[in-house]
Structures are given as C-alpha cells and as structure tokens.
C-alpha cells in the first residue's frame, strides 16, 4: 500500500527552499557577472557564487530524493534536479574555460528553468509522488 505524503497547506517544504536557494544563487551569479566586468572584486564574488550555486543544485537533488522516497512515487523530480546538476556542471566547466559565448546563454537558460521549477513547486503544479499534477 502506497501512501501519498504531502505538506500541510501553508507549510514550506525542503523542496521549495532548495529550489528558491538555487534560483537566488543563479540570480546572484548574473549580478556578479556584471561586477566581474566592472570591479576588481567581481571575480571573487562570482567565484564564491559559483560554489554556492553548485551546492544549491546538489541540495535540490537531495531534496528531490527525500521528497520521493517516503511516498514511493514518481522519480520525475529527481530527473529534473539531476538534469539541472548536469547543466550546473557544464556551466562551471565553461566558466573555468573562459567561454562566455556559451557560459552566458547557458546561465540565462538555467535561471529561466529554475524560475519555472520554483513557480511549479510554489503553486503546487509540480508532479506529486504518484506522478500526477495536483
């Protein structure tokens, strides 16, 4: 027998917090990218932000696994989170390689995907444990 585990109305979930942190970290990266071009400390802030963003992506994977495991439902959120971690890994490699022609558009894509995921989780439109949308 499978039981569906959901958060009580009005309660913030670990998944919501992890996606919000990831989205904020990517937004911070956009801001520090501008500082990178105009200040001496921009590179330091962008480098620290990259580490935070990558950690937030790993936290998103952990949150997806923990949200999936108790109810035994669809692993789809884990696939989304893992895909985002792959994008974050590519982003880090492109940044280290100084390839802004690929690094910047991928950052914009990642921000858009993260905002989309955050909106789905906050509005309750994300797939539930049984794979259906609520």
Short mmCIF file of N, CA and C in Angstrom, two decimals:
data_model
loop_
_atom_site.label_atom_id
_atom_site.label_comp_id
_atom_site.label_asym_id
_atom_site.label_seq_id
_atom_site.Cartn_x
_atom_site.Cartn_y
_atom_site.Cartn_z
N UNK A 1 0.84 -1.17 0.00
CA UNK A 1 0.00 0.00 0.00
C UNK A 1 0.89 1.24 0.00
N UNK A 2 0.62 2.13 -0.93
CA UNK A 2 1.39 3.36 -1.04
C UNK A 2 0.59 4.50 -0.46
N UNK A 3 1.26 5.28 0.37
CA UNK A 3 0.61 6.46 0.94
C UNK A 3 1.25 7.70 0.35
N UNK A 4 0.42 8.66 0.06
CA UNK A 4 0.92 9.91 -0.51
C UNK A 4 1.27 10.85 0.63
N UNK A 5 2.49 11.36 0.56
CA UNK A 5 2.92 12.31 1.58
C UNK A 5 2.97 13.69 0.96
N UNK A 6 2.23 14.61 1.54
CA UNK A 6 2.24 16.00 1.07
C UNK A 6 2.39 16.91 2.26
N UNK A 7 2.84 18.11 1.97
CA UNK A 7 2.98 19.10 3.03
C UNK A 7 1.62 19.66 3.38
N UNK A 8 1.46 20.03 4.63
CA UNK A 8 0.22 20.67 5.06
C UNK A 8 0.13 22.04 4.38
N UNK A 9 -1.08 22.48 4.09
CA UNK A 9 -1.24 23.80 3.45
C UNK A 9 -0.57 24.90 4.29
N UNK A 10 0.13 25.79 3.60
CA UNK A 10 0.78 26.89 4.29
C UNK A 10 2.16 26.56 4.84
N UNK A 11 2.62 25.33 4.70
CA UNK A 11 3.93 24.93 5.21
C UNK A 11 4.95 24.97 4.08
N UNK A 12 6.13 25.42 4.39
CA UNK A 12 7.21 25.48 3.42
C UNK A 12 7.94 24.14 3.44
N UNK A 13 8.17 23.59 2.25
CA UNK A 13 8.84 22.29 2.16
C UNK A 13 10.33 22.47 1.86
N UNK A 14 11.08 21.42 2.12
CA UNK A 14 12.51 21.41 1.83
C UNK A 14 12.74 21.60 0.32
N UNK A 15 11.86 21.04 -0.49
CA UNK A 15 11.97 21.19 -1.94
C UNK A 15 11.81 22.67 -2.33
N UNK A 16 10.84 23.35 -1.75
CA UNK A 16 10.62 24.77 -2.06
C UNK A 16 11.83 25.60 -1.65
N UNK A 17 12.37 25.32 -0.49
CA UNK A 17 13.53 26.06 0.00
C UNK A 17 14.74 25.81 -0.90
N UNK A 18 14.95 24.56 -1.29
CA UNK A 18 16.14 24.25 -2.10
C UNK A 18 16.05 24.89 -3.49
N UNK A 19 14.87 24.87 -4.11
CA UNK A 19 14.74 25.49 -5.43
C UNK A 19 14.83 27.02 -5.31
N UNK A 20 14.28 27.58 -4.26
CA UNK A 20 14.39 29.03 -4.06
C UNK A 20 15.85 29.44 -3.86
N UNK A 21 16.59 28.67 -3.08
CA UNK A 21 18.01 28.96 -2.88
C UNK A 21 18.78 28.86 -4.20
N UNK A 22 18.47 27.85 -4.98
CA UNK A 22 19.12 27.69 -6.28
C UNK A 22 18.82 28.88 -7.19
N UNK A 23 17.58 29.31 -7.24
CA UNK A 23 17.18 30.43 -8.08
C UNK A 23 17.87 31.72 -7.64
N UNK A 24 17.91 31.94 -6.34
CA UNK A 24 18.59 33.14 -5.82
C UNK A 24 20.09 33.10 -6.12
N UNK A 25 20.68 31.93 -6.01
CA UNK A 25 22.12 31.80 -6.30
C UNK A 25 22.41 32.10 -7.76
N UNK A 26 21.56 31.66 -8.65
CA UNK A 26 21.77 31.94 -10.08
C UNK A 26 21.55 33.42 -10.36
N UNK A 27 20.58 34.03 -9.72
CA UNK A 27 20.37 35.47 -9.89
C UNK A 27 21.58 36.24 -9.37
N UNK A 28 22.14 35.81 -8.26
CA UNK A 28 23.35 36.43 -7.72
C UNK A 28 24.49 36.31 -8.73
N UNK A 29 24.58 35.17 -9.40
CA UNK A 29 25.61 34.98 -10.41
C UNK A 29 25.46 35.99 -11.55
N UNK A 30 24.23 36.26 -11.95
CA UNK A 30 24.01 37.25 -13.01
C UNK A 30 24.48 38.63 -12.56
N UNK A 31 24.18 38.98 -11.32
CA UNK A 31 24.60 40.28 -10.80
C UNK A 31 26.11 40.37 -10.69
N UNK A 32 26.74 39.32 -10.22
CA UNK A 32 28.20 39.35 -10.07
C UNK A 32 28.91 39.24 -11.41
N UNK A 33 28.24 38.73 -12.43
CA UNK A 33 28.83 38.72 -13.77
C UNK A 33 29.03 40.16 -14.26
N UNK A 34 28.07 41.01 -13.97
CA UNK A 34 28.23 42.42 -14.31
C UNK A 34 29.35 43.06 -13.51
N UNK A 35 29.46 42.70 -12.23
CA UNK A 35 30.56 43.23 -11.41
C UNK A 35 31.91 42.72 -11.88
N UNK A 36 31.90 41.51 -12.40
CA UNK A 36 33.14 40.91 -12.91
C UNK A 36 33.75 41.79 -13.99
N UNK A 37 32.90 42.43 -14.76
CA UNK A 37 33.37 43.28 -15.86
C UNK A 37 33.76 44.68 -15.41
N UNK A 38 33.30 45.09 -14.24
CA UNK A 38 33.47 46.50 -13.88
C UNK A 38 34.22 46.77 -12.58
N UNK A 39 34.48 45.76 -11.76
CA UNK A 39 35.16 45.99 -10.48
C UNK A 39 36.28 44.99 -10.27
N UNK A 40 37.14 45.29 -9.32
CA UNK A 40 38.25 44.39 -9.01
C UNK A 40 37.80 43.19 -8.18
N UNK A 41 36.73 43.34 -7.40
CA UNK A 41 36.26 42.26 -6.53
C UNK A 41 35.18 41.40 -7.19
N UNK A 42 34.77 41.73 -8.40
CA UNK A 42 33.72 40.97 -9.08
C UNK A 42 34.09 39.52 -9.31
N UNK A 43 35.35 39.27 -9.64
CA UNK A 43 35.78 37.88 -9.89
C UNK A 43 35.66 37.03 -8.63
N UNK A 44 36.00 37.61 -7.49
CA UNK A 44 35.90 36.88 -6.22
C UNK A 44 34.44 36.55 -5.91
N UNK A 45 33.58 37.54 -6.04
CA UNK A 45 32.16 37.31 -5.76
C UNK A 45 31.56 36.28 -6.73
N UNK A 46 31.92 36.36 -7.99
CA UNK A 46 31.39 35.42 -8.98
C UNK A 46 31.89 34.00 -8.70
N UNK A 47 33.13 33.89 -8.26
CA UNK A 47 33.70 32.58 -7.93
C UNK A 47 33.02 31.96 -6.71
N UNK A 48 32.81 32.77 -5.69
CA UNK A 48 32.10 32.28 -4.49
C UNK A 48 30.66 31.92 -4.85
N UNK A 49 30.02 32.76 -5.64
CA UNK A 49 28.65 32.49 -6.06
C UNK A 49 28.53 31.21 -6.86
N UNK A 50 29.55 30.89 -7.65
CA UNK A 50 29.54 29.65 -8.43
C UNK A 50 29.52 28.43 -7.50
N UNK A 51 30.28 28.51 -6.45
CA UNK A 51 30.32 27.40 -5.49
C UNK A 51 28.98 27.25 -4.76
N UNK A 52 28.40 28.38 -4.40
CA UNK A 52 27.09 28.35 -3.73
C UNK A 52 26.02 27.80 -4.68
N UNK A 53 26.05 28.25 -5.94
CA UNK A 53 25.08 27.78 -6.92
C UNK A 53 25.21 26.27 -7.13
N UNK A 54 26.44 25.78 -7.22
CA UNK A 54 26.65 24.34 -7.42
C UNK A 54 26.17 23.56 -6.20
N UNK A 55 26.45 24.07 -5.02
CA UNK A 55 25.96 23.43 -3.80
C UNK A 55 24.45 23.44 -3.72
N UNK A 56 23.83 24.54 -4.15
CA UNK A 56 22.36 24.62 -4.16
C UNK A 56 21.77 23.61 -5.13
N UNK A 57 22.46 23.37 -6.25
CA UNK A 57 21.99 22.36 -7.21
C UNK A 57 22.06 20.96 -6.60
N UNK A 58 23.11 20.70 -5.84
CA UNK A 58 23.22 19.40 -5.16
C UNK A 58 22.15 19.27 -4.08
N UNK A 59 21.85 20.37 -3.40
CA UNK A 59 20.81 20.37 -2.38
C UNK A 59 19.44 20.08 -3.01
N UNK A 60 19.21 20.61 -4.21
CA UNK A 60 17.97 20.36 -4.95
C UNK A 60 17.83 18.87 -5.26
N UNK A 61 18.92 18.21 -5.64
CA UNK A 61 18.88 16.76 -5.90
C UNK A 61 18.53 16.02 -4.61
N UNK A 62 19.17 16.40 -3.51
CA UNK A 62 18.88 15.77 -2.23
C UNK A 62 17.42 15.96 -1.83
N UNK A 63 16.90 17.17 -2.00
CA UNK A 63 15.50 17.45 -1.66
C UNK A 63 14.56 16.61 -2.51
N UNK A 64 14.88 16.46 -3.80
CA UNK A 64 14.03 15.66 -4.69
C UNK A 64 14.03 14.20 -4.27
N UNK A 65 15.19 13.68 -3.89
CA UNK A 65 15.27 12.29 -3.44
C UNK A 65 14.49 12.10 -2.14
N UNK A 66 14.66 13.02 -1.21
CA UNK A 66 13.95 12.91 0.06
C UNK A 66 12.45 13.09 -0.10
N UNK A 67 12.01 13.90 -1.04
CA UNK A 67 10.57 14.08 -1.29
C UNK A 67 9.99 12.84 -1.95
N UNK A 68 10.77 12.16 -2.77
CA UNK A 68 10.29 10.99 -3.49
C UNK A 68 10.26 9.75 -2.60
N UNK A 69 11.26 9.55 -1.82
CA UNK A 69 11.44 8.30 -1.09
C UNK A 69 10.31 7.93 -0.14
N UNK A 70 9.80 8.82 0.70
CA UNK A 70 8.77 8.40 1.66
C UNK A 70 7.49 7.89 1.00
N UNK A 71 7.06 8.49 -0.08
CA UNK A 71 5.82 8.09 -0.72
C UNK A 71 6.00 7.04 -1.79
N UNK A 72 7.24 6.82 -2.23
CA UNK A 72 7.50 5.84 -3.26
C UNK A 72 6.87 6.20 -4.60
N UNK A 73 6.73 7.47 -4.87
CA UNK A 73 6.07 7.93 -6.08
C UNK A 73 7.01 8.07 -7.26
N UNK A 74 6.63 8.95 -8.17
CA UNK A 74 7.36 9.18 -9.39
C UNK A 74 8.74 9.77 -9.12
N UNK A 75 9.76 9.25 -9.80
CA UNK A 75 11.10 9.82 -9.64
C UNK A 75 11.35 11.01 -10.57
N UNK A 76 10.32 11.51 -11.24
CA UNK A 76 10.48 12.60 -12.19
C UNK A 76 11.18 13.84 -11.59
N UNK A 77 10.82 14.29 -10.38
CA UNK A 77 11.54 15.44 -9.81
C UNK A 77 13.04 15.18 -9.64
N UNK A 78 13.41 13.94 -9.40
CA UNK A 78 14.83 13.60 -9.28
C UNK A 78 15.51 13.76 -10.63
N UNK A 79 14.82 13.39 -11.69
CA UNK A 79 15.39 13.56 -13.03
C UNK A 79 15.57 15.04 -13.36
N UNK A 80 14.61 15.87 -13.00
CA UNK A 80 14.72 17.31 -13.23
C UNK A 80 15.91 17.87 -12.45
N UNK A 81 16.01 17.51 -11.18
CA UNK A 81 17.09 18.02 -10.34
C UNK A 81 18.45 17.52 -10.83
N UNK A 82 18.52 16.27 -11.24
CA UNK A 82 19.79 15.73 -11.75
C UNK A 82 20.18 16.39 -13.06
N UNK A 83 19.20 16.64 -13.92
CA UNK A 83 19.47 17.35 -15.16
C UNK A 83 20.00 18.74 -14.89
N UNK A 84 19.45 19.38 -13.88
CA UNK A 84 19.92 20.72 -13.53
C UNK A 84 21.35 20.66 -12.99
N UNK A 85 21.66 19.62 -12.24
CA UNK A 85 23.03 19.46 -11.73
C UNK A 85 24.01 19.26 -12.89
N UNK A 86 23.59 18.55 -13.92
CA UNK A 86 24.43 18.38 -15.11
C UNK A 86 24.65 19.74 -15.79
N UNK A 87 23.58 20.53 -15.93
CA UNK A 87 23.72 21.86 -16.51
C UNK A 87 24.66 22.73 -15.67
N UNK A 88 24.56 22.63 -14.36
CA UNK A 88 25.44 23.39 -13.47
C UNK A 88 26.90 22.96 -13.65
N UNK A 89 27.12 21.67 -13.84
CA UNK A 89 28.48 21.17 -14.06
C UNK A 89 29.05 21.70 -15.36
N UNK A 90 28.25 21.69 -16.42
CA UNK A 90 28.69 22.23 -17.71
C UNK A 90 28.97 23.72 -17.56
N UNK A 91 28.13 24.42 -16.81
CA UNK A 91 28.31 25.85 -16.61
C UNK A 91 29.63 26.15 -15.91
N UNK A 92 29.97 25.37 -14.92
CA UNK A 92 31.23 25.56 -14.20
C UNK A 92 32.42 25.33 -15.14
N UNK A 93 32.35 24.26 -15.93
CA UNK A 93 33.43 23.96 -16.87
C UNK A 93 33.60 25.09 -17.89
N UNK A 94 32.48 25.58 -18.41
CA UNK A 94 32.55 26.68 -19.39
C UNK A 94 33.10 27.96 -18.75
N UNK A 95 32.76 28.20 -17.50
CA UNK A 95 33.28 29.39 -16.82
C UNK A 95 34.78 29.29 -16.59
N UNK A 96 35.24 28.14 -16.16
CA UNK A 96 36.67 27.94 -15.94
C UNK A 96 37.44 28.05 -17.25
N UNK A 97 36.83 27.57 -18.34
CA UNK A 97 37.47 27.62 -19.66
C UNK A 97 37.37 29.00 -20.31
N UNK A 98 36.72 29.94 -19.63
CA UNK A 98 36.54 31.31 -20.17
C UNK A 98 35.88 31.29 -21.55
N UNK A 99 34.73 30.64 -21.64
CA UNK A 99 33.94 30.58 -22.86
C UNK A 99 32.64 31.36 -22.67
N UNK A 100 32.69 32.69 -22.61
CA UNK A 100 31.47 33.46 -22.32
C UNK A 100 30.39 33.31 -23.38
N UNK A 101 30.77 32.97 -24.62
CA UNK A 101 29.75 32.83 -25.67
C UNK A 101 28.82 31.65 -25.40
N UNK A 102 29.25 30.71 -24.60
CA UNK A 102 28.40 29.59 -24.19
C UNK A 102 27.96 29.71 -22.74
N UNK A 103 28.85 30.24 -21.91
CA UNK A 103 28.61 30.36 -20.48
C UNK A 103 27.41 31.28 -20.17
N UNK A 104 27.35 32.41 -20.82
CA UNK A 104 26.28 33.39 -20.54
C UNK A 104 24.91 32.88 -20.98
N UNK A 105 24.75 32.38 -22.23
CA UNK A 105 23.42 31.87 -22.60
C UNK A 105 22.96 30.69 -21.75
N UNK A 106 23.90 29.83 -21.37
CA UNK A 106 23.52 28.70 -20.51
C UNK A 106 23.08 29.20 -19.14
N UNK A 107 23.71 30.25 -18.65
CA UNK A 107 23.29 30.84 -17.38
C UNK A 107 21.88 31.40 -17.45
N UNK A 108 21.57 32.05 -18.56
CA UNK A 108 20.22 32.58 -18.75
C UNK A 108 19.20 31.44 -18.81
N UNK A 109 19.54 30.38 -19.54
CA UNK A 109 18.66 29.21 -19.61
C UNK A 109 18.45 28.59 -18.23
N UNK A 110 19.52 28.46 -17.47
CA UNK A 110 19.42 27.88 -16.14
C UNK A 110 18.54 28.72 -15.22
N UNK A 111 18.68 30.04 -15.32
CA UNK A 111 17.84 30.91 -14.50
C UNK A 111 16.37 30.73 -14.87
N UNK A 112 16.08 30.70 -16.15
CA UNK A 112 14.70 30.51 -16.60
C UNK A 112 14.13 29.18 -16.13
N UNK A 113 14.91 28.12 -16.26
CA UNK A 113 14.44 26.79 -15.82
C UNK A 113 14.24 26.74 -14.30
N UNK A 114 15.12 27.41 -13.58
CA UNK A 114 15.00 27.42 -12.13
C UNK A 114 13.77 28.20 -11.68
N UNK A 115 13.51 29.33 -12.33
CA UNK A 115 12.30 30.11 -12.00
C UNK A 115 11.05 29.30 -12.33
N UNK A 116 11.08 28.60 -13.45
CA UNK A 116 9.95 27.75 -13.83
C UNK A 116 9.71 26.65 -12.80
N UNK A 117 10.77 25.98 -12.38
CA UNK A 117 10.64 24.92 -11.37
C UNK A 117 10.14 25.50 -10.05
N UNK A 118 10.65 26.66 -9.67
CA UNK A 118 10.20 27.29 -8.43
C UNK A 118 8.72 27.64 -8.51
N UNK A 119 8.30 28.19 -9.63
CA UNK A 119 6.88 28.52 -9.81
C UNK A 119 5.99 27.29 -9.73
N UNK A 120 6.44 26.19 -10.32
CA UNK A 120 5.65 24.96 -10.27
C UNK A 120 5.53 24.42 -8.86
N UNK A 121 6.61 24.48 -8.11
CA UNK A 121 6.58 23.95 -6.75
C UNK A 121 5.75 24.85 -5.84
N UNK A 122 5.89 26.16 -6.00
CA UNK A 122 5.16 27.09 -5.14
C UNK A 122 3.66 27.09 -5.41
N UNK A 123 3.27 26.85 -6.67
CA UNK A 123 1.84 26.83 -6.99
C UNK A 123 1.23 25.45 -6.85
N UNK A 124 2.04 24.48 -6.51
CA UNK A 124 1.52 23.12 -6.34
C UNK A 124 1.29 22.41 -7.66
N UNK A 125 1.90 22.88 -8.73
CA UNK A 125 1.72 22.26 -10.05
C UNK A 125 2.80 21.25 -10.38
N UNK A 126 3.72 21.05 -9.44
CA UNK A 126 4.79 20.07 -9.66
C UNK A 126 4.22 18.67 -9.54
N UNK A 127 4.82 17.70 -10.21
CA UNK A 127 4.34 16.32 -10.11
C UNK A 127 4.36 15.84 -8.67
N UNK A 128 3.29 15.21 -8.27
CA UNK A 128 3.22 14.65 -6.93
C UNK A 128 3.91 13.29 -6.87
N UNK A 129 3.89 12.64 -5.72
CA UNK A 129 4.55 11.36 -5.58
C UNK A 129 4.03 10.29 -6.53
N UNK A 130 2.77 10.40 -6.97
CA UNK A 130 2.21 9.39 -7.87
C UNK A 130 2.40 9.78 -9.35
N UNK A 131 3.12 10.89 -9.61
CA UNK A 131 3.39 11.31 -10.98
C UNK A 131 2.35 12.23 -11.59
N UNK A 132 1.25 12.43 -10.90
CA UNK A 132 0.19 13.31 -11.43
C UNK A 132 0.42 14.71 -10.91
N UNK A 133 -0.15 15.66 -11.62
CA UNK A 133 -0.06 17.05 -11.17
C UNK A 133 -1.25 17.35 -10.27
N UNK A 134 -0.97 18.09 -9.20
CA UNK A 134 -2.06 18.42 -8.27
C UNK A 134 -2.72 19.72 -8.63
#
